[in-house]
Tab-separated table of C-alpha atoms in Angstrom:
chain	number	residue	atom	x	y	z
B	1	MET	CA	4.005	-22.576	18.694
B	2	HIS	CA	5.104	-23.068	15.105
B	3	SER	CA	8.633	-24.418	14.724
B	4	SER	CA	10.398	-23.126	11.629
B	5	CYS	CA	11.910	-25.577	9.163
B	6	PHE	CA	14.619	-22.962	8.572
B	7	TYR	CA	16.341	-22.922	11.970
B	8	ARG	CA	17.684	-26.221	13.211
B	9	GLY	CA	20.712	-24.907	15.061
B	10	ASN	CA	22.125	-25.552	18.522
B	11	PRO	CA	19.760	-23.976	21.082
B	12	ASN	CA	22.733	-23.200	23.317
B	13	ILE	CA	24.186	-20.762	20.786
B	14	CYS	CA	23.583	-17.225	22.023
B	15	VAL	CA	22.434	-14.978	19.167
B	16	SER	CA	19.839	-12.276	18.609
B	17	PRO	CA	16.362	-13.822	18.290
B	18	PHE	CA	15.803	-11.885	15.065
B	19	LEU	CA	19.147	-12.878	13.580
B	20	ALA	CA	19.375	-16.425	14.896
B	21	SER	CA	18.176	-18.077	11.721
B	22	PHE	CA	20.240	-16.078	9.256
B	23	SER	CA	23.319	-18.298	9.315
B	24	ILE	CA	21.495	-21.634	9.272
B	25	THR	CA	20.877	-22.531	5.627
B	26	GLN	CA	20.349	-26.283	5.556
B	27	GLY	CA	17.770	-26.114	2.817
B	28	PRO	CA	14.164	-25.159	2.090
B	29	CYS	CA	11.237	-26.433	4.099
B	30	THR	CA	9.377	-29.392	2.579
B	31	ARG	CA	6.834	-29.920	5.358
B	32	TYR	CA	3.940	-28.366	3.432
B	33	LYS	CA	4.092	-30.234	0.141
B	34	THR	CA	0.598	-31.651	0.665
B	35	PRO	CA	-2.454	-29.338	0.705
B	36	THR	CA	-4.118	-29.089	4.112
B	37	HIS	CA	-7.003	-26.702	3.383
B	38	ALA	CA	-9.065	-28.406	0.699
B	39	THR	CA	-12.350	-26.638	-0.055
B	40	SER	CA	-13.818	-29.200	-2.463
B	41	SER	CA	-16.494	-30.360	-0.001
B	42	PRO	CA	-17.965	-27.268	1.661
B	43	SER	CA	-20.582	-27.582	4.377
B	44	PRO	CA	-24.258	-26.974	3.504
B	45	ALA	CA	-24.116	-23.563	5.215
B	46	THR	CA	-21.055	-22.542	3.207
B	47	THR	CA	-22.647	-23.806	0.005
B	48	LYS	CA	-25.773	-21.752	0.670
B	49	THR	CA	-23.746	-18.593	1.276
B	50	LEU	CA	-21.738	-19.141	-1.916
B	51	GLU	CA	-24.911	-19.695	-3.915
B	52	ARG	CA	-26.457	-16.504	-2.536
B	53	ALA	CA	-23.344	-14.529	-3.477
B	54	SER	CA	-23.424	-15.986	-6.978
B	55	GLU	CA	-27.080	-15.078	-7.354
B	56	TYR	CA	-26.975	-11.481	-6.126
B	57	LEU	CA	-23.425	-10.057	-6.210
B	58	LEU	CA	-21.897	-8.481	-9.299
B	59	PRO	CA	-19.357	-11.102	-10.451
B	60	VAL	CA	-16.282	-8.860	-10.653
B	61	TYR	CA	-14.167	-10.870	-8.176
B	62	ALA	CA	-12.645	-14.320	-8.696
B	63	ARG	CA	-12.753	-15.695	-5.158
B	64	PRO	CA	-12.007	-19.141	-3.692
B	65	ASP	CA	-14.916	-21.241	-2.461
B	66	PHE	CA	-14.838	-20.610	1.272
B	67	ILE	CA	-16.381	-18.018	3.583
B	68	LEU	CA	-14.304	-16.088	6.101
B	69	SER	CA	-16.093	-15.717	9.421
B	70	HIS	CA	-13.700	-14.127	11.931
B	71	GLY	CA	-10.104	-13.284	12.663
B	72	LYS	CA	-7.650	-12.534	15.431
B	73	GLY	CA	-4.236	-10.981	14.977
B	74	SER	CA	-2.697	-12.276	11.748
B	75	TYR	CA	-5.074	-15.258	11.525
B	76	VAL	CA	-8.553	-15.751	10.062
B	77	TRP	CA	-10.988	-18.666	10.147
B	78	ASP	CA	-13.587	-19.780	7.657
B	79	THR	CA	-17.074	-21.027	8.415
B	80	ASP	CA	-15.935	-24.630	8.116
B	81	GLY	CA	-13.341	-24.172	10.855
B	82	ARG	CA	-10.155	-23.882	8.793
B	83	LYS	CA	-7.502	-21.489	10.127
B	84	TYR	CA	-5.420	-19.338	7.761
B	85	LEU	CA	-2.426	-17.065	8.213
B	86	ASP	CA	-3.358	-13.782	6.553
B	87	PHE	CA	0.049	-12.709	5.240
B	88	SER	CA	-1.662	-10.253	2.891
B	89	ALA	CA	-3.429	-8.205	5.597
B	90	GLY	CA	-6.479	-7.585	3.457
B	91	ILE	CA	-4.211	-6.192	0.672
B	92	ALA	CA	-1.946	-4.220	3.031
B	93	VAL	CA	-4.839	-2.840	5.089
B	94	ASN	CA	-5.003	-4.546	8.498
B	95	ALA	CA	-1.909	-2.901	9.961
B	96	LEU	CA	-2.774	-4.023	13.509
B	97	GLY	CA	-4.267	-7.332	12.456
B	98	HIS	CA	-7.809	-8.604	12.873
B	99	ALA	CA	-10.087	-7.935	15.853
B	100	ASP	CA	-7.514	-5.715	17.558
B	101	GLU	CA	-8.787	-4.783	21.009
B	102	GLY	CA	-7.575	-1.194	20.838
B	103	VAL	CA	-9.196	-0.616	17.468
B	104	LEU	CA	-12.396	-2.223	18.740
B	105	GLN	CA	-12.434	0.057	21.772
B	106	ALA	CA	-11.894	3.186	19.663
B	107	LEU	CA	-14.633	2.084	17.269
B	108	ASN	CA	-17.155	1.282	19.996
B	109	GLU	CA	-16.508	4.448	21.978
B	110	GLN	CA	-16.958	6.718	18.969
B	111	ALA	CA	-19.882	4.757	17.511
B	112	GLY	CA	-21.663	5.260	20.813
B	113	LYS	CA	-21.317	9.026	20.448
B	114	ILE	CA	-21.657	10.026	16.796
B	115	ILE	CA	-20.808	8.139	13.606
B	116	HIS	CA	-21.570	10.598	10.815
B	117	THR	CA	-21.978	14.359	10.608
B	118	SER	CA	-21.327	15.089	6.917
B	119	ASN	CA	-18.862	17.865	6.196
B	120	VAL	CA	-21.490	20.541	6.642
B	121	TYR	CA	-20.425	20.574	10.314
B	122	HIS	CA	-17.227	20.296	12.332
B	123	HIS	CA	-16.445	17.374	14.608
B	124	GLU	CA	-13.475	16.827	16.911
B	125	TRP	CA	-11.629	13.978	15.192
B	126	ALA	CA	-10.892	15.261	11.679
B	127	GLY	CA	-8.735	18.100	12.986
B	128	LYS	CA	-7.002	15.801	15.471
B	129	LEU	CA	-6.096	13.214	12.841
B	130	ALA	CA	-5.011	15.894	10.354
B	131	GLU	CA	-2.749	17.429	13.012
B	132	LYS	CA	-1.364	13.972	13.840
B	133	LEU	CA	-0.534	13.317	10.185
B	134	VAL	CA	1.181	16.665	9.736
B	135	MET	CA	3.120	16.519	13.014
B	136	THR	CA	4.165	12.890	12.529
B	137	THR	CA	5.391	13.723	9.036
B	138	GLN	CA	7.289	16.652	10.498
B	139	THR	CA	8.975	14.327	13.014
B	140	GLU	CA	9.534	11.251	10.863
B	141	GLY	CA	10.259	13.032	7.591
B	142	GLY	CA	8.397	13.614	4.354
B	143	LEU	CA	6.785	16.271	2.156
B	144	GLY	CA	9.859	18.497	2.413
B	145	ALA	CA	10.748	17.801	6.048
B	146	ALA	CA	13.926	15.804	6.696
B	147	SER	CA	13.677	12.918	9.145
B	148	GLY	CA	14.795	13.817	12.657
B	149	THR	CA	15.073	17.559	12.103
B	150	GLY	CA	11.632	18.535	13.381
B	151	ARG	CA	11.439	21.142	10.604
B	152	SER	CA	8.137	22.989	10.620
B	153	LEU	CA	5.863	21.588	7.942
B	154	GLY	CA	3.229	23.757	6.315
B	155	ALA	CA	0.615	21.285	5.117
B	156	LYS	CA	-3.092	20.546	4.967
B	157	VAL	CA	-5.135	17.333	4.848
B	158	PHE	CA	-8.253	16.331	2.927
B	159	PHE	CA	-10.063	13.173	4.018
B	160	ALA	CA	-11.776	10.767	1.634
B	161	ASN	CA	-12.992	7.167	1.824
B	162	SER	CA	-10.394	5.219	-0.176
B	163	GLY	CA	-7.078	5.370	-1.962
B	164	THR	CA	-8.838	5.853	-5.278
B	165	GLU	CA	-10.711	8.876	-3.937
B	166	ALA	CA	-7.507	10.269	-2.454
B	167	ASN	CA	-5.793	10.021	-5.832
B	168	GLU	CA	-8.755	11.598	-7.591
B	169	GLY	CA	-8.584	14.491	-5.127
B	170	ALA	CA	-4.840	14.900	-5.649
B	171	LEU	CA	-5.261	15.000	-9.428
B	172	LYS	CA	-8.002	17.624	-9.119
B	173	VAL	CA	-5.791	19.819	-6.948
B	174	ALA	CA	-2.882	19.473	-9.375
B	175	ARG	CA	-5.084	20.341	-12.369
B	176	LYS	CA	-6.304	23.510	-10.630
B	177	VAL	CA	-2.772	24.476	-9.579
B	178	GLY	CA	-1.598	23.971	-13.170
B	179	LYS	CA	-4.232	26.319	-14.552
B	180	GLU	CA	-3.396	29.008	-12.006
B	181	ARG	CA	0.332	28.709	-12.700
B	182	TRP	CA	-0.365	29.032	-16.422
B	183	ALA	CA	-2.407	32.187	-15.834
B	184	ALA	CA	0.306	33.655	-13.595
B	185	ALA	CA	2.831	33.205	-16.402
B	186	MET	CA	0.509	34.783	-18.983
B	187	PRO	CA	-0.211	38.409	-18.019
B	188	GLY	CA	-3.791	39.387	-18.645
B	189	ARG	CA	-5.030	35.797	-18.965
B	190	ARG	CA	-7.332	33.981	-16.561
B	191	TRP	CA	-7.015	30.385	-15.390
B	192	ASP	CA	-10.306	29.521	-17.140
B	193	SER	CA	-9.164	30.834	-20.517
B	194	PRO	CA	-9.873	28.397	-23.377
B	195	GLU	CA	-6.223	28.811	-24.333
B	196	CYS	CA	-4.952	27.286	-21.081
B	197	ASN	CA	-3.135	24.065	-21.938
B	198	LYS	CA	-1.324	23.247	-18.678
B	199	THR	CA	-3.540	20.252	-18.056
B	200	ARG	CA	-1.588	17.119	-18.979
B	201	ILE	CA	-0.924	14.369	-16.423
B	202	VAL	CA	2.079	12.026	-16.348
B	203	CYS	CA	2.018	8.499	-14.901
B	204	PHE	CA	4.189	5.397	-15.280
B	205	GLU	CA	4.059	1.851	-16.584
B	206	GLY	CA	3.230	-0.699	-13.896
B	207	SER	CA	1.269	1.810	-11.856
B	208	PHE	CA	-1.973	1.274	-9.986
B	209	HIS	CA	-3.861	4.314	-8.716
B	210	GLY	CA	-7.478	3.114	-8.606
B	211	ARG	CA	-10.474	2.073	-10.680
B	212	SER	CA	-12.633	5.193	-10.971
B	213	MET	CA	-12.340	6.867	-14.377
B	214	GLY	CA	-9.728	9.463	-13.444
B	215	ALA	CA	-7.572	7.121	-11.353
B	216	LEU	CA	-8.015	4.367	-13.935
B	217	SER	CA	-6.740	6.710	-16.631
B	218	VAL	CA	-3.361	6.843	-14.853
B	219	THR	CA	-3.353	3.119	-13.997
B	220	VAL	CA	-1.312	1.720	-16.859
B	221	ASN	CA	-2.639	-1.803	-17.276
B	222	PRO	CA	-4.565	-2.821	-20.417
B	223	LYS	CA	-6.480	-5.450	-18.424
B	224	TYR	CA	-8.036	-2.715	-16.310
B	225	GLN	CA	-8.221	0.077	-18.888
B	226	ALA	CA	-9.256	-1.476	-22.187
B	227	PRO	CA	-12.902	-2.340	-21.401
B	228	PHE	CA	-13.603	1.245	-20.321
B	229	ALA	CA	-11.875	3.259	-23.024
B	230	PRO	CA	-11.917	6.061	-23.971
B	231	LEU	CA	-10.470	7.253	-20.702
B	232	LEU	CA	-9.443	10.687	-19.449
B	233	PRO	CA	-7.545	12.474	-22.242
B	234	GLY	CA	-4.251	14.257	-21.770
B	235	VAL	CA	-2.345	11.436	-20.005
B	236	ASP	CA	1.299	10.708	-20.872
B	237	VAL	CA	2.977	7.468	-19.801
B	238	GLY	CA	6.641	7.045	-18.878
B	239	ARG	CA	8.835	4.257	-17.571
B	240	LEU	CA	9.886	3.979	-13.930
B	241	ASN	CA	13.563	4.863	-13.388
B	242	ASP	CA	14.036	6.072	-16.977
B	243	HIS	CA	16.192	9.201	-16.642
B	244	GLU	CA	16.603	9.934	-20.321
B	245	GLY	CA	12.908	10.234	-21.061
B	246	LEU	CA	11.991	12.765	-18.368
B	247	LYS	CA	12.617	15.929	-20.395
B	248	THR	CA	10.342	14.879	-23.242
B	249	LEU	CA	7.794	13.246	-20.947
B	250	ILE	CA	7.303	16.151	-18.547
B	251	VAL	CA	6.836	19.377	-20.473
B	252	GLU	CA	5.523	22.913	-20.003
B	253	ASN	CA	1.878	21.869	-20.323
B	254	THR	CA	2.242	19.107	-17.692
B	255	CYS	CA	0.265	19.966	-14.558
B	256	ALA	CA	0.741	16.748	-12.563
B	257	VAL	CA	3.053	13.766	-12.195
B	258	ILE	CA	1.805	10.828	-10.136
B	259	VAL	CA	4.045	7.937	-9.095
B	260	GLU	CA	4.258	5.198	-6.472
B	261	PRO	CA	7.660	5.217	-4.702
B	262	ILE	CA	7.176	1.439	-4.543
B	263	GLN	CA	4.696	-0.018	-6.995
B	264	GLY	CA	2.487	-2.527	-5.160
B	265	GLU	CA	-0.001	-3.980	-7.622
B	266	GLY	CA	2.619	-3.615	-10.365
B	267	GLY	CA	5.050	-6.037	-8.703
B	268	ILE	CA	6.875	-4.289	-5.795
B	269	ASN	CA	9.023	-2.195	-8.127
B	270	GLY	CA	10.920	0.557	-6.321
B	271	ALA	CA	11.676	3.986	-7.741
B	272	ASN	CA	15.380	4.809	-7.593
B	273	VAL	CA	16.308	7.731	-5.320
B	274	ASN	CA	18.381	9.446	-7.994
B	275	TRP	CA	15.538	9.092	-10.467
B	276	LEU	CA	13.084	10.579	-7.977
B	277	ARG	CA	15.488	13.485	-7.516
B	278	ALA	CA	15.553	14.042	-11.274
B	279	LEU	CA	11.761	13.717	-11.366
B	280	ARG	CA	11.409	16.355	-8.628
B	281	GLN	CA	13.816	18.655	-10.469
B	282	ARG	CA	11.972	18.307	-13.762
B	283	CYS	CA	8.635	19.024	-12.089
B	284	ASP	CA	10.111	22.182	-10.596
B	285	GLU	CA	11.458	23.256	-13.987
B	286	VAL	CA	8.043	23.143	-15.638
B	287	GLY	CA	5.848	23.948	-12.613
B	288	ALA	CA	4.195	20.516	-12.363
B	289	VAL	CA	2.795	19.161	-9.107
B	290	LEU	CA	4.517	15.962	-7.955
B	291	ILE	CA	2.192	13.410	-6.316
B	292	TYR	CA	3.424	10.331	-4.452
B	293	ASP	CA	0.786	7.626	-4.210
B	294	GLU	CA	1.681	5.930	-0.909
B	295	VAL	CA	-1.665	4.179	-0.519
B	296	GLN	CA	0.070	0.791	-0.289
B	297	CYS	CA	3.672	1.614	0.631
B	298	GLY	CA	2.995	4.395	3.167
B	299	ILE	CA	2.260	4.574	6.912
B	300	PHE	CA	5.263	2.564	8.176
B	301	ARG	CA	4.977	-0.349	5.740
B	302	THR	CA	8.554	0.251	4.606
B	303	GLY	CA	9.684	0.847	8.200
B	304	THR	CA	9.420	4.641	7.909
B	305	LEU	CA	6.268	6.747	7.971
B	306	TRP	CA	6.386	7.284	4.222
B	307	ALA	CA	8.396	5.324	1.714
B	308	HIS	CA	10.070	8.652	0.890
B	309	SER	CA	10.665	9.686	4.530
B	310	ALA	CA	14.280	8.522	4.526
B	311	PHE	CA	15.038	10.132	1.156
B	312	PRO	CA	16.762	13.530	0.830
B	313	ILE	CA	14.249	16.366	0.746
B	314	ASP	CA	15.093	17.148	-2.873
B	315	CYS	CA	13.256	13.894	-3.686
B	316	HIS	CA	10.083	14.797	-1.791
B	317	PRO	CA	6.675	15.400	-3.393
B	318	ASP	CA	4.119	18.188	-3.182
B	319	ILE	CA	1.288	15.786	-2.330
B	320	VAL	CA	1.110	12.372	-0.640
B	321	THR	CA	-1.959	10.156	-0.888
B	322	MET	CA	-2.753	7.432	1.627
B	323	ALA	CA	-5.512	5.041	2.643
B	324	LYS	CA	-5.137	1.304	3.245
B	325	PRO	CA	-3.724	0.905	6.800
B	326	LEU	CA	-4.792	4.270	8.207
B	327	ALA	CA	-7.918	2.963	9.962
B	328	ASN	CA	-7.046	-0.747	9.991
B	329	GLY	CA	-9.840	-1.720	7.626
B	330	TYR	CA	-12.418	0.966	8.297
B	331	PRO	CA	-12.762	2.919	5.018
B	332	ILE	CA	-10.661	6.081	4.927
B	333	GLY	CA	-8.367	7.878	2.524
B	334	ALA	CA	-6.432	11.118	2.789
B	335	VAL	CA	-4.501	13.669	0.776
B	336	LEU	CA	-1.586	15.417	2.503
B	337	LEU	CA	-0.586	18.600	0.650
B	338	ARG	CA	2.087	21.236	1.036
B	339	ASP	CA	0.651	24.701	1.639
B	340	THR	CA	2.175	25.817	-1.653
B	341	VAL	CA	-0.403	23.721	-3.518
B	342	SER	CA	-3.218	23.511	-0.961
B	343	GLU	CA	-3.800	27.270	-1.046
B	344	THR	CA	-5.539	26.915	-4.407
B	345	MET	CA	-8.435	25.010	-2.799
B	346	THR	CA	-11.245	27.082	-1.349
B	347	ALA	CA	-14.764	26.346	-0.103
B	348	GLY	CA	-16.705	24.361	-2.674
B	349	THR	CA	-13.766	23.324	-4.877
B	350	HIS	CA	-13.832	19.737	-3.580
B	351	GLY	CA	-15.896	17.737	-1.143
B	352	THR	CA	-17.313	14.430	0.060
B	353	THR	CA	-20.325	13.274	2.041
B	354	PHE	CA	-18.723	10.453	3.996
B	355	GLY	CA	-15.018	11.311	3.920
B	356	GLY	CA	-13.429	12.205	7.250
B	357	SER	CA	-16.324	10.998	9.380
B	358	PRO	CA	-16.032	11.076	13.192
B	359	LEU	CA	-15.784	7.280	13.299
B	360	ALA	CA	-13.191	6.937	10.529
B	361	CYS	CA	-10.991	9.678	11.980
B	362	ALA	CA	-11.237	8.421	15.570
B	363	ILE	CA	-10.073	4.977	14.460
B	364	GLY	CA	-7.417	6.487	12.215
B	365	TYR	CA	-6.036	8.551	15.086
B	366	HIS	CA	-5.786	5.464	17.283
B	367	VAL	CA	-4.049	3.420	14.578
B	368	LEU	CA	-1.555	6.142	13.640
B	369	GLU	CA	-0.703	6.864	17.268
B	370	ARG	CA	0.170	3.213	17.851
B	371	LEU	CA	2.083	2.696	14.633
B	372	ALA	CA	4.131	5.851	15.245
B	373	SER	CA	5.255	4.739	18.696
B	374	ARG	CA	8.929	3.906	19.157
B	375	ASP	CA	8.072	0.356	20.241
B	376	SER	CA	6.072	-0.244	17.067
B	377	ILE	CA	8.722	1.241	14.774
B	378	THR	CA	11.400	-0.897	16.451
B	379	LYS	CA	9.316	-4.062	16.126
B	380	ILE	CA	8.591	-3.372	12.448
B	381	ALA	CA	12.324	-2.926	11.828
B	382	GLU	CA	13.201	-6.174	13.620
B	383	THR	CA	10.519	-8.206	11.864
B	384	SER	CA	11.454	-6.674	8.506
B	385	GLU	CA	15.082	-7.668	9.032
B	386	TYR	CA	14.086	-11.202	9.956
B	387	LEU	CA	11.761	-11.533	6.960
B	388	ALA	CA	14.485	-10.217	4.652
B	389	GLY	CA	16.956	-12.751	6.034
B	390	ARG	CA	14.598	-15.607	5.351
B	391	LEU	CA	13.581	-14.441	1.890
B	392	GLU	CA	17.178	-13.884	0.784
B	393	GLN	CA	17.794	-17.646	0.970
B	394	LEU	CA	15.109	-18.491	-1.561
B	395	PRO	CA	16.833	-17.388	-4.806
B	396	LYS	CA	19.873	-19.412	-3.719
B	397	TRP	CA	17.762	-22.518	-3.218
B	398	PHE	CA	15.598	-22.027	-6.328
B	399	PRO	CA	17.879	-20.334	-8.896
B	400	ASP	CA	15.978	-21.813	-11.846
B	401	ILE	CA	12.616	-20.517	-10.587
B	402	LEU	CA	13.200	-17.214	-8.809
B	403	GLN	CA	14.820	-13.977	-9.901
B	404	THR	CA	17.978	-13.020	-8.033
B	405	ASN	CA	16.866	-10.006	-6.003
B	406	ILE	CA	14.140	-9.728	-3.355
B	407	ARG	CA	12.086	-6.650	-4.140
B	408	GLY	CA	10.888	-3.925	-1.802
B	409	ARG	CA	11.816	-3.136	1.783
B	410	GLY	CA	10.328	-3.298	5.228
B	411	LEU	CA	7.094	-5.277	5.153
B	412	ILE	CA	6.293	-4.754	1.483
B	413	ARG	CA	8.229	-7.479	-0.312
B	414	GLY	CA	8.142	-9.186	-3.680
B	415	LEU	CA	9.491	-12.522	-4.871
B	416	GLY	CA	10.230	-12.256	-8.583
B	417	PHE	CA	9.691	-15.376	-10.687
B	418	GLN	CA	11.298	-16.242	-14.002
B	419	ARG	CA	8.077	-17.687	-15.457
B	420	ALA	CA	5.020	-15.446	-15.531
B	421	GLY	CA	2.520	-18.134	-14.563
B	422	ASP	CA	4.292	-19.264	-11.417
B	423	PRO	CA	3.212	-16.461	-9.016
B	424	GLY	CA	-0.473	-17.276	-9.479
B	425	ARG	CA	0.213	-20.964	-8.944
B	426	VAL	CA	2.182	-20.282	-5.754
B	427	VAL	CA	-0.567	-18.019	-4.373
B	428	SER	CA	-3.139	-20.786	-4.930
B	429	MET	CA	-0.844	-23.460	-3.484
B	430	ALA	CA	-0.095	-21.372	-0.390
B	431	ARG	CA	-3.798	-20.785	0.209
B	432	GLU	CA	-4.392	-24.544	-0.027
B	433	ARG	CA	-1.825	-24.858	2.766
B	434	GLY	CA	-3.389	-22.174	4.941
B	435	VAL	CA	-1.440	-19.023	4.032
B	436	PHE	CA	-2.722	-15.937	2.181
B	437	VAL	CA	-0.273	-14.103	-0.087
B	438	LEU	CA	-0.861	-12.047	-3.244
B	439	THR	CA	0.405	-11.710	-6.773
B	440	GLY	CA	2.109	-8.503	-7.879
B	441	GLY	CA	2.267	-7.662	-11.558
B	442	ALA	CA	2.904	-10.528	-13.960
B	443	ASP	CA	5.936	-12.043	-12.275
B	444	ALA	CA	5.880	-11.584	-8.499
B	445	VAL	CA	4.401	-12.923	-5.282
B	446	ARG	CA	3.596	-9.990	-3.001
B	447	LEU	CA	4.002	-10.127	0.799
B	448	VAL	CA	2.285	-7.355	2.759
B	449	PRO	CA	1.486	-8.756	6.235
B	450	SER	CA	0.114	-6.857	9.210
B	451	LEU	CA	2.672	-4.434	10.609
B	452	ASN	CA	2.582	-6.102	14.038
B	453	VAL	CA	3.220	-9.562	12.582
B	454	GLY	CA	5.618	-11.721	14.577
B	455	LYS	CA	8.572	-14.011	13.874
B	456	GLU	CA	6.386	-17.100	14.236
B	457	GLU	CA	4.076	-15.893	11.452
B	458	VAL	CA	7.051	-15.021	9.241
B	459	ASP	CA	8.415	-18.537	9.714
B	460	LEU	CA	5.123	-20.179	8.835
B	461	ALA	CA	4.598	-18.024	5.745
B	462	VAL	CA	8.103	-18.554	4.374
B	463	ASP	CA	8.109	-22.272	5.205
B	464	VAL	CA	4.909	-22.691	3.203
B	465	LEU	CA	6.321	-20.625	0.328
B	466	GLU	CA	9.447	-22.773	0.273
B	467	SER	CA	7.376	-25.931	0.129
B	468	CYS	CA	5.207	-24.510	-2.664
B	469	ILE	CA	8.103	-23.238	-4.758
B	470	GLY	CA	9.861	-26.570	-4.332
B	471	ALA	CA	6.786	-28.335	-5.694
B	472	LEU	CA	6.626	-26.286	-8.902
């Protein structure tokens, strides 16, 4: 078992196992100053695999020179036998870790029956998972239902294959709703009138909503957008938590506003509750559909079902999009919509060949059922508290390197750095010491581990980070 550098207290002191380390602040770990996972001399088999990838794969990813072969829990191994702690969970995807036995059983059982039907026909699992999403939201809070009230939630679900597809679907729904609301306010006019101008979409700096043309158009990052311009017209860009700009940003011809309650790719930047309330109010004033992209921050990553679950209902959206952890790595995405906006969609207005397959939905049902259990929610809360306690020491130990505040909540956390180049260096250094973490935006290291990660893994990850930051 890994022994944390952080806790060196008296073992006879009786304290909570998740709080034990909080008061012991003797200094940062220095055990991992030297790299332990050098990849400069790969085996012949690894070299051959890397050469094949270079020859035949489109070179759009900058990847390190090793080959992952298998995983278990929060750990993965490469083909040369090196073991890594995956504290990125496949970019916030592997909620239950790698090679989870329950997920494997659900996958094998359904794969032995029927994998794909297309959406020409019904199958049993899409309805079950949709019901589970709606009922869990009703219980845990979100989309207009307050947490703990059990308020009846009128909502529908559309299944896709990814977060990008979910966001594309949400934007399509909002565009159609906007046209119909315009027509309703203009007696004698139809939604398809050339004069209809309620089509503009609002997004925010630092956002990431996907890489297809529509989702990319609302992903405000020149690195991603510039090579593919011109993008979708009619997009207006605001600043997160800017109250003053909302009235001029969101206007009568705005049909949709899309925002991440916690920006993941952008650097773990959280939207302020009061700002979200003002955003909701402004959308209501002009009849715009409010979309929360919870692809990365949703499904218990913050400790609640949705990042907005604990917020007052006057902050809640019309649509929530999700994907990453829902099927623990099997491709799936979903759009959860209030009935007030879903009623615009009829047969033929949207669709997908693969989305909501029997296999994807069977796995998704299994994952959601486990994550929504009281035991799982309690464990996430305890681990989140322990991780927060450890991370809060770092700005005190490295005041010239780190920003003061730890970003995010639950198990989506960001370490802000004062120098823009340092996050990338720390990510590389941590990987060379056997720990996977991610960058977030230009100035943050992003931590999004599996949701069933344990204290031992938290200790190892933070110990390595401390050693890396100390070596900068």
